[in-house]
């Protein structure tokens, strides 16, 4: 394991708890101390860490750190499977696969979907992409940190799944906070609002399957939630937030999507027609 931030340390602890031998290296060496005391082996250099095992896990701030660390390990990469669990752009993962292939190594890209404290528990899961044969050879080991979900051979896929899903997560949380701020202007507590928001999120979830059908078919019949109808509601939300003197960035962003749909003549279609504006940058 190379990279001992909160995430890398949690992974090492999960491996040690599972009785797995682990060699560790970190730029700031002292971060390995507690893990070495718990049974991990300290590598003196990245090359020593890479040489220690056929499977090398990286948990770094970004892919740039991978080049800084592995750029100096010489021939040690040949024949290795490198699992990069760092977050970065999809293209960074594709470029890394090429860079590692040039050095005789295979890249599995990992997108870990849970916080460090959940790593190694039943609730943990990780998206992987890259060569299926490499994934299958190491799946039992990868499963120690969380459910291992291989999504395909394109290295970018794990980053794309990670980003698409974390986007749903962070945007939902931001919308939740915006609602609390708006209700707060009338003295309503967040505690009163939270269960109602929870119910509403379940309603949103129940629309995913039908929306996905429309998006995949490229067909957006209005079945009670037209773009026009939704646009009016979104306009009122942005207006209410602005009138309250609060930050209008999030509702304004949603409003701009509906405005673009109306301008493109999609008002009578289902709101799912948004896919056609969201796929292109505004002029
Ligand atoms: P941190 O950014 O705290 O730790 C990153 C590690 O990267 C440290 O070991 C750090 O070394 C090392 N590092 C950074 N830059 C360099 C460099 N230039 N050269 C050498 N080493 C470098 O990240 P986390 O542990 O929190 O997360 C790791 C990855 O997992 C990230 O990509 C994050 O997005 C992802 N992730 C994290 C989650 C979490 O809850 N923490 C949840 C889901 C994904 P040093 O100790 O010397 O600084």
Short mmCIF file of N, CA and C in Angstrom, two decimals, residues 34 58 71 80 123 139 149 154 174 208 227:
data_model
loop_
_atom_site.label_atom_id
_atom_site.label_comp_id
_atom_site.label_asym_id
_atom_site.label_seq_id
_atom_site.Cartn_x
_atom_site.Cartn_y
_atom_site.Cartn_z
N UNK A 34 2.27 3.79 13.18
CA UNK A 34 1.22 3.07 13.90
C UNK A 34 0.87 1.76 13.17
N UNK A 58 -2.55 2.01 -4.53
CA UNK A 58 -2.19 3.43 -4.34
C UNK A 58 -3.41 4.17 -3.81
N UNK A 71 7.56 7.16 -10.73
CA UNK A 71 8.45 7.58 -11.82
C UNK A 71 9.90 7.18 -11.60
N UNK A 80 3.52 -6.12 -12.61
CA UNK A 80 2.68 -5.80 -11.45
C UNK A 80 1.27 -5.37 -11.86
N UNK A 123 -20.72 -2.40 4.56
CA UNK A 123 -21.29 -1.29 3.80
C UNK A 123 -20.33 -0.71 2.76
N UNK A 139 -9.42 -10.39 -7.12
CA UNK A 139 -10.70 -10.02 -6.50
C UNK A 139 -10.79 -10.42 -5.02
N UNK A 149 -16.74 -4.08 -7.33
CA UNK A 149 -17.71 -4.02 -8.43
C UNK A 149 -16.99 -3.59 -9.72
N UNK A 154 -12.61 -0.20 -19.84
CA UNK A 154 -12.15 1.19 -20.01
C UNK A 154 -11.71 1.74 -18.65
N UNK A 174 -26.50 19.46 -0.85
CA UNK A 174 -26.54 20.93 -0.96
C UNK A 174 -27.99 21.41 -1.06
N UNK A 208 -36.48 7.47 -10.86
CA UNK A 208 -35.23 7.17 -11.59
C UNK A 208 -35.44 6.15 -12.71
N UNK A 227 -41.52 19.77 -18.90
CA UNK A 227 -40.45 20.75 -18.67
C UNK A 227 -41.05 22.11 -18.33
#
